[in-house]
mmCIF file of C-alpha atoms and ligand atoms in Angstrom:
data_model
loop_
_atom_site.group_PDB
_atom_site.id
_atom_site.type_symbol
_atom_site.label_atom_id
_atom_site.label_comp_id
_atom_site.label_asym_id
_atom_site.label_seq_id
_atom_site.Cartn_x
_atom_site.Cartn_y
_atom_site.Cartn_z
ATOM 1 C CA UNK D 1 97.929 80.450 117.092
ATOM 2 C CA UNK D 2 96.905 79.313 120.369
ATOM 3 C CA UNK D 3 93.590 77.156 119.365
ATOM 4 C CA UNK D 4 92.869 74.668 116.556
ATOM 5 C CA UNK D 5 90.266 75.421 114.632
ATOM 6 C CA UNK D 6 87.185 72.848 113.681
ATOM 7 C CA UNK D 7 86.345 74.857 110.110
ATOM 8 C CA UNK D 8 89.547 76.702 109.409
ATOM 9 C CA UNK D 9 93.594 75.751 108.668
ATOM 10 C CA UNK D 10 95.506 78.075 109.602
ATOM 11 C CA UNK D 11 99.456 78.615 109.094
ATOM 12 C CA UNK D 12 101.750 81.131 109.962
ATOM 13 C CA UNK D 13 105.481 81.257 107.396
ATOM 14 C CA UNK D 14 107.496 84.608 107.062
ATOM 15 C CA UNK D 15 105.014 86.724 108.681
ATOM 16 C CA UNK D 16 101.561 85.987 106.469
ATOM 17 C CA UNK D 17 98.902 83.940 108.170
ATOM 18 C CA UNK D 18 97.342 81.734 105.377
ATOM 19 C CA UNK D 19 93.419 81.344 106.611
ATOM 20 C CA UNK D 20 92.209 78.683 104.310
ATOM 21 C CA UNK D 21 88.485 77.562 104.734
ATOM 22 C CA UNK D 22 87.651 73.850 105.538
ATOM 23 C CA UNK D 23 84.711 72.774 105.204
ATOM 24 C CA UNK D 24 84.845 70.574 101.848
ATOM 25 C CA UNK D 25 82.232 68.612 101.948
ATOM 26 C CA UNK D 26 79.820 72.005 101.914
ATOM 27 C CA UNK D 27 81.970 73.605 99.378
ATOM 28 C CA UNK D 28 83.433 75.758 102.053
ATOM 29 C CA UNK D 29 79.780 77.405 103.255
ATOM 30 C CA UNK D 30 79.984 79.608 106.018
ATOM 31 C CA UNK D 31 78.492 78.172 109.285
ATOM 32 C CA UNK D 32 78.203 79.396 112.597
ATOM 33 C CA UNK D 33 81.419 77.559 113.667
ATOM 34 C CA UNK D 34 83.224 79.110 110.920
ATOM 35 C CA UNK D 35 82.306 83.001 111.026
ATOM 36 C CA UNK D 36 82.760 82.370 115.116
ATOM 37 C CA UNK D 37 86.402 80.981 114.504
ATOM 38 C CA UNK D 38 86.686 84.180 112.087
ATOM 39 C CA UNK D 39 86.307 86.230 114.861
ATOM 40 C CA UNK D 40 88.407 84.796 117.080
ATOM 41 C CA UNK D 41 91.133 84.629 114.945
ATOM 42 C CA UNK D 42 90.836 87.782 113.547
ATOM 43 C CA UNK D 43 91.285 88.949 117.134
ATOM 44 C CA UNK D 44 94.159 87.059 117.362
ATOM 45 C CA UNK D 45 95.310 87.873 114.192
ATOM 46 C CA UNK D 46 95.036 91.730 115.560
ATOM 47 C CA UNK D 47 97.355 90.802 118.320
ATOM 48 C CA UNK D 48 99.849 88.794 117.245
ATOM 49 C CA UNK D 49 103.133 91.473 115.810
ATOM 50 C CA UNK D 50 105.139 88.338 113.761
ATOM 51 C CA UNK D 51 101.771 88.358 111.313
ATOM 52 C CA UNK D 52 102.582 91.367 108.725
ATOM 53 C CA UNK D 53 99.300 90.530 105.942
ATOM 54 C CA UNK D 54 96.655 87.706 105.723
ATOM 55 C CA UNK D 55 95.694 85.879 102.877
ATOM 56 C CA UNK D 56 92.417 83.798 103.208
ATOM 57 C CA UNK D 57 91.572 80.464 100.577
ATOM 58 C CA UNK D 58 89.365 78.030 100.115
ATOM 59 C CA UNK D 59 90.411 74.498 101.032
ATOM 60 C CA UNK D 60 90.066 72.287 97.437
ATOM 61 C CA UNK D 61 90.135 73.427 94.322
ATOM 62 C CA UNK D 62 86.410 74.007 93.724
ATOM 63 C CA UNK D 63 85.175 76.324 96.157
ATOM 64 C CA UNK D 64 86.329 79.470 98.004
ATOM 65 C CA UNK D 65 83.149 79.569 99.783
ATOM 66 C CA UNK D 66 79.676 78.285 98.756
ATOM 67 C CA UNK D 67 78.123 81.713 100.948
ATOM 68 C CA UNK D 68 76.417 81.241 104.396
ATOM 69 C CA UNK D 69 74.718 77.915 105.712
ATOM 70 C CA UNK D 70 71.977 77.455 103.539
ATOM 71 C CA UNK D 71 70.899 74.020 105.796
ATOM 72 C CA UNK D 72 71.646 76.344 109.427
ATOM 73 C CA UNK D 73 69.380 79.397 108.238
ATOM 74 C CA UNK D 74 66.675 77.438 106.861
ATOM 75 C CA UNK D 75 64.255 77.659 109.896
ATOM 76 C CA UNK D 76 65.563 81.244 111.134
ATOM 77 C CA UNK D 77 62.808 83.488 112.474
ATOM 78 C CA UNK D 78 63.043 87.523 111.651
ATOM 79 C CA UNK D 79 65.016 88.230 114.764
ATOM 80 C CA UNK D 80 67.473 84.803 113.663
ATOM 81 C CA UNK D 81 67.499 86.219 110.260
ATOM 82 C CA UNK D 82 68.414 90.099 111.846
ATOM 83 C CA UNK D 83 70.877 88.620 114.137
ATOM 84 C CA UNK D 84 72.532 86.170 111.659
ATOM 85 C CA UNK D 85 73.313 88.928 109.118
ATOM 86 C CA UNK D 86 74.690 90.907 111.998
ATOM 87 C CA UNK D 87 76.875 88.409 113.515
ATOM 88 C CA UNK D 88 78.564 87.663 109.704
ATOM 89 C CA UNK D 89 78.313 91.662 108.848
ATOM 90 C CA UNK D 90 80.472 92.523 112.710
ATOM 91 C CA UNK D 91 82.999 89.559 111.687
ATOM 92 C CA UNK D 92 83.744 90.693 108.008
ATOM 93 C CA UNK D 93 83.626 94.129 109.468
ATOM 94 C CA UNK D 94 86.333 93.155 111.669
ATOM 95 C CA UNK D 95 88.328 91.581 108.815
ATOM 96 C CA UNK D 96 87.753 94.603 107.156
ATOM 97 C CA UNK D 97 89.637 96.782 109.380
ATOM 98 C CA UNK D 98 92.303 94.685 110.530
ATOM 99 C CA UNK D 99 95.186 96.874 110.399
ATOM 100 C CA UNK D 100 97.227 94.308 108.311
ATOM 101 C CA UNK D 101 96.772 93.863 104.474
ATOM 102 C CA UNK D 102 93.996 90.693 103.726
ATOM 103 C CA UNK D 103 94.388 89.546 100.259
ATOM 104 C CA UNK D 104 91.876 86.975 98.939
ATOM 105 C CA UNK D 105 93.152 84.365 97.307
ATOM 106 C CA UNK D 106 89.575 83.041 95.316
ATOM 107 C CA UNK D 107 89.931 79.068 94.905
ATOM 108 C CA UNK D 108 86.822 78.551 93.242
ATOM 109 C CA UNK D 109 83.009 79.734 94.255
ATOM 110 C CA UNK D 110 82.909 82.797 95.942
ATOM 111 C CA UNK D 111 78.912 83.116 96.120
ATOM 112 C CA UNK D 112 76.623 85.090 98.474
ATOM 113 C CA UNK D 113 78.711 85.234 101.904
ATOM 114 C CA UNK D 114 81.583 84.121 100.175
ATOM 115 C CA UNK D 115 81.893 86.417 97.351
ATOM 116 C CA UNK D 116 80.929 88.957 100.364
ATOM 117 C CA UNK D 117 84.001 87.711 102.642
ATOM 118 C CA UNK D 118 86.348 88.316 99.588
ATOM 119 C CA UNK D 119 84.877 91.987 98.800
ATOM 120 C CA UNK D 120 85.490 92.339 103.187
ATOM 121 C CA UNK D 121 89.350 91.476 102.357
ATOM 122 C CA UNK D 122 91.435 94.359 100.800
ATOM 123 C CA UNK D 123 92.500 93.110 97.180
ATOM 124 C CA UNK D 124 90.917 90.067 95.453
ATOM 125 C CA UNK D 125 93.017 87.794 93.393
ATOM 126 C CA UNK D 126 91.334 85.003 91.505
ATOM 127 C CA UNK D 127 92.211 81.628 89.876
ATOM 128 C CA UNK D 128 90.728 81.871 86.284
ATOM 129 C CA UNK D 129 88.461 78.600 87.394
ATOM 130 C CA UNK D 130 86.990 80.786 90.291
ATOM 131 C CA UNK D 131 82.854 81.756 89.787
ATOM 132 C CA UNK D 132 81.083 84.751 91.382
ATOM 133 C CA UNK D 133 77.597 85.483 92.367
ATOM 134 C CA UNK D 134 75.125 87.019 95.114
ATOM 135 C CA UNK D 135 72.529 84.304 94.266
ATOM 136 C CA UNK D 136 70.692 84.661 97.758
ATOM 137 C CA UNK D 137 67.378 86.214 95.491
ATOM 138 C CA UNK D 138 66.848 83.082 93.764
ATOM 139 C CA UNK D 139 66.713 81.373 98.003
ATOM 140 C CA UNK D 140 64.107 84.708 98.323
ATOM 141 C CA UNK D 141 66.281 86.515 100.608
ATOM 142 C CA UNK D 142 69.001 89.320 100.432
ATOM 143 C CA UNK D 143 72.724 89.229 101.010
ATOM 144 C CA UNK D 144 72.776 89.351 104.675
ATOM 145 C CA UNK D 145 76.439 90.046 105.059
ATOM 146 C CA UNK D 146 77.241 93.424 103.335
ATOM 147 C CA UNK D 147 76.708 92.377 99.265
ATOM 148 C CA UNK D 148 74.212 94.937 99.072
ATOM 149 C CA UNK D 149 76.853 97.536 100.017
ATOM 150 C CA UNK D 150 80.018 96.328 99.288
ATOM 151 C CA UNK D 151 79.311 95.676 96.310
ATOM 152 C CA UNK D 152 77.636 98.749 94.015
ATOM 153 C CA UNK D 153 81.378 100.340 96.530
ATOM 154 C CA UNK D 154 83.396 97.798 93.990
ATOM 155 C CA UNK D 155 81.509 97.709 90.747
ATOM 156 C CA UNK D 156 78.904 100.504 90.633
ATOM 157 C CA UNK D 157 75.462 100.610 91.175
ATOM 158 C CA UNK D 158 74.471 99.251 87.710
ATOM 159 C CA UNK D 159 76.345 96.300 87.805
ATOM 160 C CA UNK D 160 75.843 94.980 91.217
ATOM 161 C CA UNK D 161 71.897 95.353 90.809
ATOM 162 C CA UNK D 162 72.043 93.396 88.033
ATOM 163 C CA UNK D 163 74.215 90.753 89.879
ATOM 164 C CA UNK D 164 72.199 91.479 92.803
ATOM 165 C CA UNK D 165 69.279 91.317 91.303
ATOM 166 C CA UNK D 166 69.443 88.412 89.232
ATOM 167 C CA UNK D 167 71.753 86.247 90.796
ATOM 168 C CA UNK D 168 73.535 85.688 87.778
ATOM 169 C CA UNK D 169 77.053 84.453 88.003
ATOM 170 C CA UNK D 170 79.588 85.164 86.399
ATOM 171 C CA UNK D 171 83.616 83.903 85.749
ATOM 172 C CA UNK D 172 86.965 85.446 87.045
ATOM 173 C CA UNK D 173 87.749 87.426 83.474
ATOM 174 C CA UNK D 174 84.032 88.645 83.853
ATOM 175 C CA UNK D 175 84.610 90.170 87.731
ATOM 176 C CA UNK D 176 87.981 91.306 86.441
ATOM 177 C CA UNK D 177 86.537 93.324 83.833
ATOM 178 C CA UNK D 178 84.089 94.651 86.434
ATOM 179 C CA UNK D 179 86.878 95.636 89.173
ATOM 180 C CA UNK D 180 85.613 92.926 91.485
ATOM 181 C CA UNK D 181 88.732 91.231 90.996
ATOM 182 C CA UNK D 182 92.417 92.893 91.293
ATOM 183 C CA UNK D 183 94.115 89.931 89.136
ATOM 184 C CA UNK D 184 93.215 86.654 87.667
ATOM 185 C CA UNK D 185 95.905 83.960 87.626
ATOM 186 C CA UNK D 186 95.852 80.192 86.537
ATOM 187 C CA UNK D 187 94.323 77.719 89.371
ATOM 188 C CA UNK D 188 98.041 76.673 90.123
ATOM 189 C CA UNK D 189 99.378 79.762 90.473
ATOM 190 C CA UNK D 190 96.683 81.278 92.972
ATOM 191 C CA UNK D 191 98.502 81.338 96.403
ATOM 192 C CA UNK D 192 102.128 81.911 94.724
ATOM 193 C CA UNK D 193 100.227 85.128 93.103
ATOM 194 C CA UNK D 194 98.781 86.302 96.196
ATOM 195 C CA UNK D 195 101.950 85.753 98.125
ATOM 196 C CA UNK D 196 103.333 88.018 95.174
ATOM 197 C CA UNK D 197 101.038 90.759 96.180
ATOM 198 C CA UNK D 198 101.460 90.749 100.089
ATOM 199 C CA UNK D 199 105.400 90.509 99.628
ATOM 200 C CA UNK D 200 105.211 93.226 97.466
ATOM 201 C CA UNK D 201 103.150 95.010 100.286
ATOM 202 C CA UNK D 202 105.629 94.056 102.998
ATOM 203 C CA UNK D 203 108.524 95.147 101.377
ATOM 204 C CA UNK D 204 107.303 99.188 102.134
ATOM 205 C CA UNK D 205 106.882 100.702 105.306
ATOM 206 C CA UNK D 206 104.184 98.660 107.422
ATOM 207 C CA UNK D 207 102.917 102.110 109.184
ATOM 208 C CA UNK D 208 102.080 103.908 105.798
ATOM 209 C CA UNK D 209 100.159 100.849 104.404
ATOM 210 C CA UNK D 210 98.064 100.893 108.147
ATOM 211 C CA UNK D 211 97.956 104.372 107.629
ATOM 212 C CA UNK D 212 96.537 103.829 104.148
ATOM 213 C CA UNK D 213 93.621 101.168 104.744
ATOM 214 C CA UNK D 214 92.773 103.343 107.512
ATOM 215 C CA UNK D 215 92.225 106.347 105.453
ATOM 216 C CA UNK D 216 90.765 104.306 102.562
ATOM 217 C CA UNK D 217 88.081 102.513 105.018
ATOM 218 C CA UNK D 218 87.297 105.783 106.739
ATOM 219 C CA UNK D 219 86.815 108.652 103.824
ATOM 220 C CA UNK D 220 85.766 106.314 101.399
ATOM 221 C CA UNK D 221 82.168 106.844 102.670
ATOM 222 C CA UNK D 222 82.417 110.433 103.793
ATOM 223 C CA UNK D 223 82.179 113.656 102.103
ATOM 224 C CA UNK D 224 85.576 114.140 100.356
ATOM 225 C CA UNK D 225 86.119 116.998 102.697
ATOM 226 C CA UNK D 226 85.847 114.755 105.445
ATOM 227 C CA UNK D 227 88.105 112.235 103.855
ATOM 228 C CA UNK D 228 90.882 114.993 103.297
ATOM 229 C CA UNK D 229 90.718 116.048 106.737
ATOM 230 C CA UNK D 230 91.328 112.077 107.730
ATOM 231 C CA UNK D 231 94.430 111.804 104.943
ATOM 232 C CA UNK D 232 95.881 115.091 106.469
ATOM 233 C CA UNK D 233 96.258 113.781 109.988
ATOM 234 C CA UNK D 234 97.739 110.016 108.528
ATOM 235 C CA UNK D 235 99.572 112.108 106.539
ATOM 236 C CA UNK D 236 101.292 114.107 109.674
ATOM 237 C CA UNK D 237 101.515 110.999 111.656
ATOM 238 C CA UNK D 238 104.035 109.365 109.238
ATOM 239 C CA UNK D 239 106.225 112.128 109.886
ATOM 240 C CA UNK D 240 106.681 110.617 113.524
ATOM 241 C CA UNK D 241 108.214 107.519 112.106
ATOM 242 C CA UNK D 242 111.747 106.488 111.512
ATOM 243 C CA UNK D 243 110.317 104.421 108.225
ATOM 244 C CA UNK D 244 108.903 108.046 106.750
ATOM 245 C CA UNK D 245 113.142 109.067 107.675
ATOM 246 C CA UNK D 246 114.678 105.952 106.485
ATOM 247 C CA UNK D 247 112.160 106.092 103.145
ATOM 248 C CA UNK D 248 112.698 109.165 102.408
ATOM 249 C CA UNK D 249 116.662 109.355 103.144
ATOM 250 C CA UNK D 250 117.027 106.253 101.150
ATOM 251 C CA UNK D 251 115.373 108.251 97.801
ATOM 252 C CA UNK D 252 117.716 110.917 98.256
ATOM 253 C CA UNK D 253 120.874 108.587 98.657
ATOM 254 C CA UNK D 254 119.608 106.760 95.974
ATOM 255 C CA UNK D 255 119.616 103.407 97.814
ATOM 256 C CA UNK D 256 116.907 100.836 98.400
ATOM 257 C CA UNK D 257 114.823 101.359 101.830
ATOM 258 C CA UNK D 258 115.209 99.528 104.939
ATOM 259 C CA UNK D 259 111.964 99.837 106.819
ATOM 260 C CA UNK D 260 111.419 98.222 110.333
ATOM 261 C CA UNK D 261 108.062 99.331 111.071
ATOM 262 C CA UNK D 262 108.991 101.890 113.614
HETATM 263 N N1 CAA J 301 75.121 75.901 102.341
HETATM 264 C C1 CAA J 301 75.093 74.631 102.747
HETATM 265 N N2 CAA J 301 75.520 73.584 102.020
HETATM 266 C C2 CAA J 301 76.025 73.879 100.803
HETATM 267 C C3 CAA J 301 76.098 75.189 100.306
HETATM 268 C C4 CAA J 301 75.621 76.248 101.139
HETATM 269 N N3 CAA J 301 75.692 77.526 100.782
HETATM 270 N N4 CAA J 301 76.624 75.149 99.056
HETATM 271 C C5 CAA J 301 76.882 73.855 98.799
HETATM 272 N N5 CAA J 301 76.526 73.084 99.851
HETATM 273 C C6 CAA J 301 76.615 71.637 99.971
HETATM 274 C C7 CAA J 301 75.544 70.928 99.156
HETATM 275 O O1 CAA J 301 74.321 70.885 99.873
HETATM 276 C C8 CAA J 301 76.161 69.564 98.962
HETATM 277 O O2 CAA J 301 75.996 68.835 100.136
HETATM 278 P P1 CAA J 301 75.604 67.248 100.064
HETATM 279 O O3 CAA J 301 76.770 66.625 99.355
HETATM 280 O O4 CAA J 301 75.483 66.856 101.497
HETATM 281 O O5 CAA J 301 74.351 67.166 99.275
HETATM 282 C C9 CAA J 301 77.650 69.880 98.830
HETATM 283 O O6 CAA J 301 77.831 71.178 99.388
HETATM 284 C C10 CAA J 301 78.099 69.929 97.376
HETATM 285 O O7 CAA J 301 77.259 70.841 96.681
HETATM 286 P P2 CAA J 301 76.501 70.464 95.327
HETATM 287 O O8 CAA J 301 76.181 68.999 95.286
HETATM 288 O O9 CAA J 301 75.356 71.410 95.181
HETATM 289 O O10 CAA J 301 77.656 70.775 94.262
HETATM 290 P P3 CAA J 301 77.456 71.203 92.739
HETATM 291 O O11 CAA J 301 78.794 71.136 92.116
HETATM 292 O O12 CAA J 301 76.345 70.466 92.110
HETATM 293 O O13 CAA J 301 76.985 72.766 92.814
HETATM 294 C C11 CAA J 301 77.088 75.026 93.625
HETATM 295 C C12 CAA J 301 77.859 73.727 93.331
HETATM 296 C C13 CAA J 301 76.622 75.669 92.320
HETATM 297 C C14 CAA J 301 78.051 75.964 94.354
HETATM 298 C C15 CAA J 301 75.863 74.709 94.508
HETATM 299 O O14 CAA J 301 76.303 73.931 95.642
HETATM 300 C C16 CAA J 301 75.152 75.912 95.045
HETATM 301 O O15 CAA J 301 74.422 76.548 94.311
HETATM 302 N N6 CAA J 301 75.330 76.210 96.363
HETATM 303 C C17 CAA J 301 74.613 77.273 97.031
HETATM 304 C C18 CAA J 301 75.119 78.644 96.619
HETATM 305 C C19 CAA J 301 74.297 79.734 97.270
HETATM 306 O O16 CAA J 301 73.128 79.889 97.009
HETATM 307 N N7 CAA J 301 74.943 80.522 98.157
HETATM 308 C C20 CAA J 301 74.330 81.626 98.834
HETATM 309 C C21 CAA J 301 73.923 81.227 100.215
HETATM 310 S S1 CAA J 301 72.942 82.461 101.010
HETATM 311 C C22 CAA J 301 74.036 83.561 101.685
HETATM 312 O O17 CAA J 301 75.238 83.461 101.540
HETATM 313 C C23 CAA J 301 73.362 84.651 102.474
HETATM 314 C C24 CAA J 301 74.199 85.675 103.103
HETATM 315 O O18 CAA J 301 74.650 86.607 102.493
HETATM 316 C C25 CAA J 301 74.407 85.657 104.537
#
């Protein structure tokens, strides 16, 4: 990467960037600095071919992320308050739809923005120690950076207004039993497991999974006939690749694939 980063620790080893949030002594809470070097890297990140998947931590073992600034939005006016959500909401966005698998590796807390960063990455995978909530009613505001609707999307309505509305929180077995998690693994086993999951990713052809998110992300909140229409044309589009040859001549040959992301 071409800048250090004041709030984030970033390395790059066989193609996955590790993003691993540093701010300890706040328990990893999102500030300014942080969601602006999000977005920078992100772009990067976007641009750079050697990085195949990202997997974003929490520095420590404690906390993933504590949510947003609690001290930095303290004194924002409406128009702060309208533009902070929207700065956070564009950067997880953007995480979001990076065309690269994200897996979350969850450290610790994930509350308010930082449970709502993890539900912006693609698959969740949590250390049994990690804690969940969207406590931002009991500050006497609202998730301002997409809890309200990423998360009924995970869990179902039901649940996240109860979570939402409360801001009860609740353990890793608990958000696995809800869906919010994919997998919950031992504190010490966290980033081995989530390397797990991304090599597993990596190992098929890099075009189909793009192809895949993209359909997921875009029909997910359409009409299913709008959806289909989307899968048809990622569908067709595969058929221009030599992975979609090489994946499919490797099943008939009875052989494992070779895919080079062409
Ligand atoms: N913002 C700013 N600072 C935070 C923070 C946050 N979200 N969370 C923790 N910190 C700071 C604490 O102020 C404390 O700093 P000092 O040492 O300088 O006092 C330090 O991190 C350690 O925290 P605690 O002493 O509170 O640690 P604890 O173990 O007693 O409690 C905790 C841990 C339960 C996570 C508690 O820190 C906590 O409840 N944090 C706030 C969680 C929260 O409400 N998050 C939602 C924020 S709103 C939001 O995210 C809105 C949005 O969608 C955009």
């Amino acid at each position: 990467m071409s800048v250090a980063y004041e709030t984030l620790l970033v390395e790059i080893s066989g193609g996955i960037c590790t993003v691993c949030l540093n701010r300890p002594q706040a328990l990893n809470a999102l500030n300014e600095t942080m969601i602006r070097e999000l977005d920078h890297l992100f772009d990067e990140l976007a641009a750079n071919d050697s990085v195949k998947a990202v997997i974003i931590t929490g520095s420590g073992l404690k906390s993933f992320a504590a949510g947003a600034d609690i001290a930095q939005m303290k004194d924002l006016s409406v128009e702060g308050g309208r533009k902070w959500a929207q700065l956070g909401q564009s950067v997880f966005r953007k995480i979001e739809n990076l065309p690269k698998p994200v897996v979350a590796a969850v450290n610790g807390f994930a509350l308010g923005g930082g449970c709502e960063l993890a539900m912006a990455c693609d698959i969740r995978i949590a250390s049994s120690q990690a804690k969940f909530a969207q406590p931002e009613v009991t500050l006497g505001i609202t998730p301002g950076y997409g809890g309200t609707q990423r998360l009924p999307r995970l869990v179902g309505k039901g649940r996240a207004k109860e979570l939402l509305f409360t801001g009860m929180m609740i353990d890793a077995a608990e958000a696995y039993r809800i869906g919010l998690v994919n997998q919950v693994t031992a504190p010490e086993e966290l980033l081995a497991a989530a390397a797990a999951m991304v090599e597993k990713i990596m190992k098929c052809s890099p075009f189909a999974v793009q192809m895949c998110k993209a359909a997921v992300n875009n029909g997910v909140d359409d009409e299913l006939d709008t959806g289909i229409v989307y899968e048809a044309e990622v569908f067709g589009l595969c058929f221009s690749t030599a992975d979609q040859k090489e994946g499919m001549a490797a099943f008939l040959e009875k052989r494992k694939a070779n895919f080079t992301g062409r």
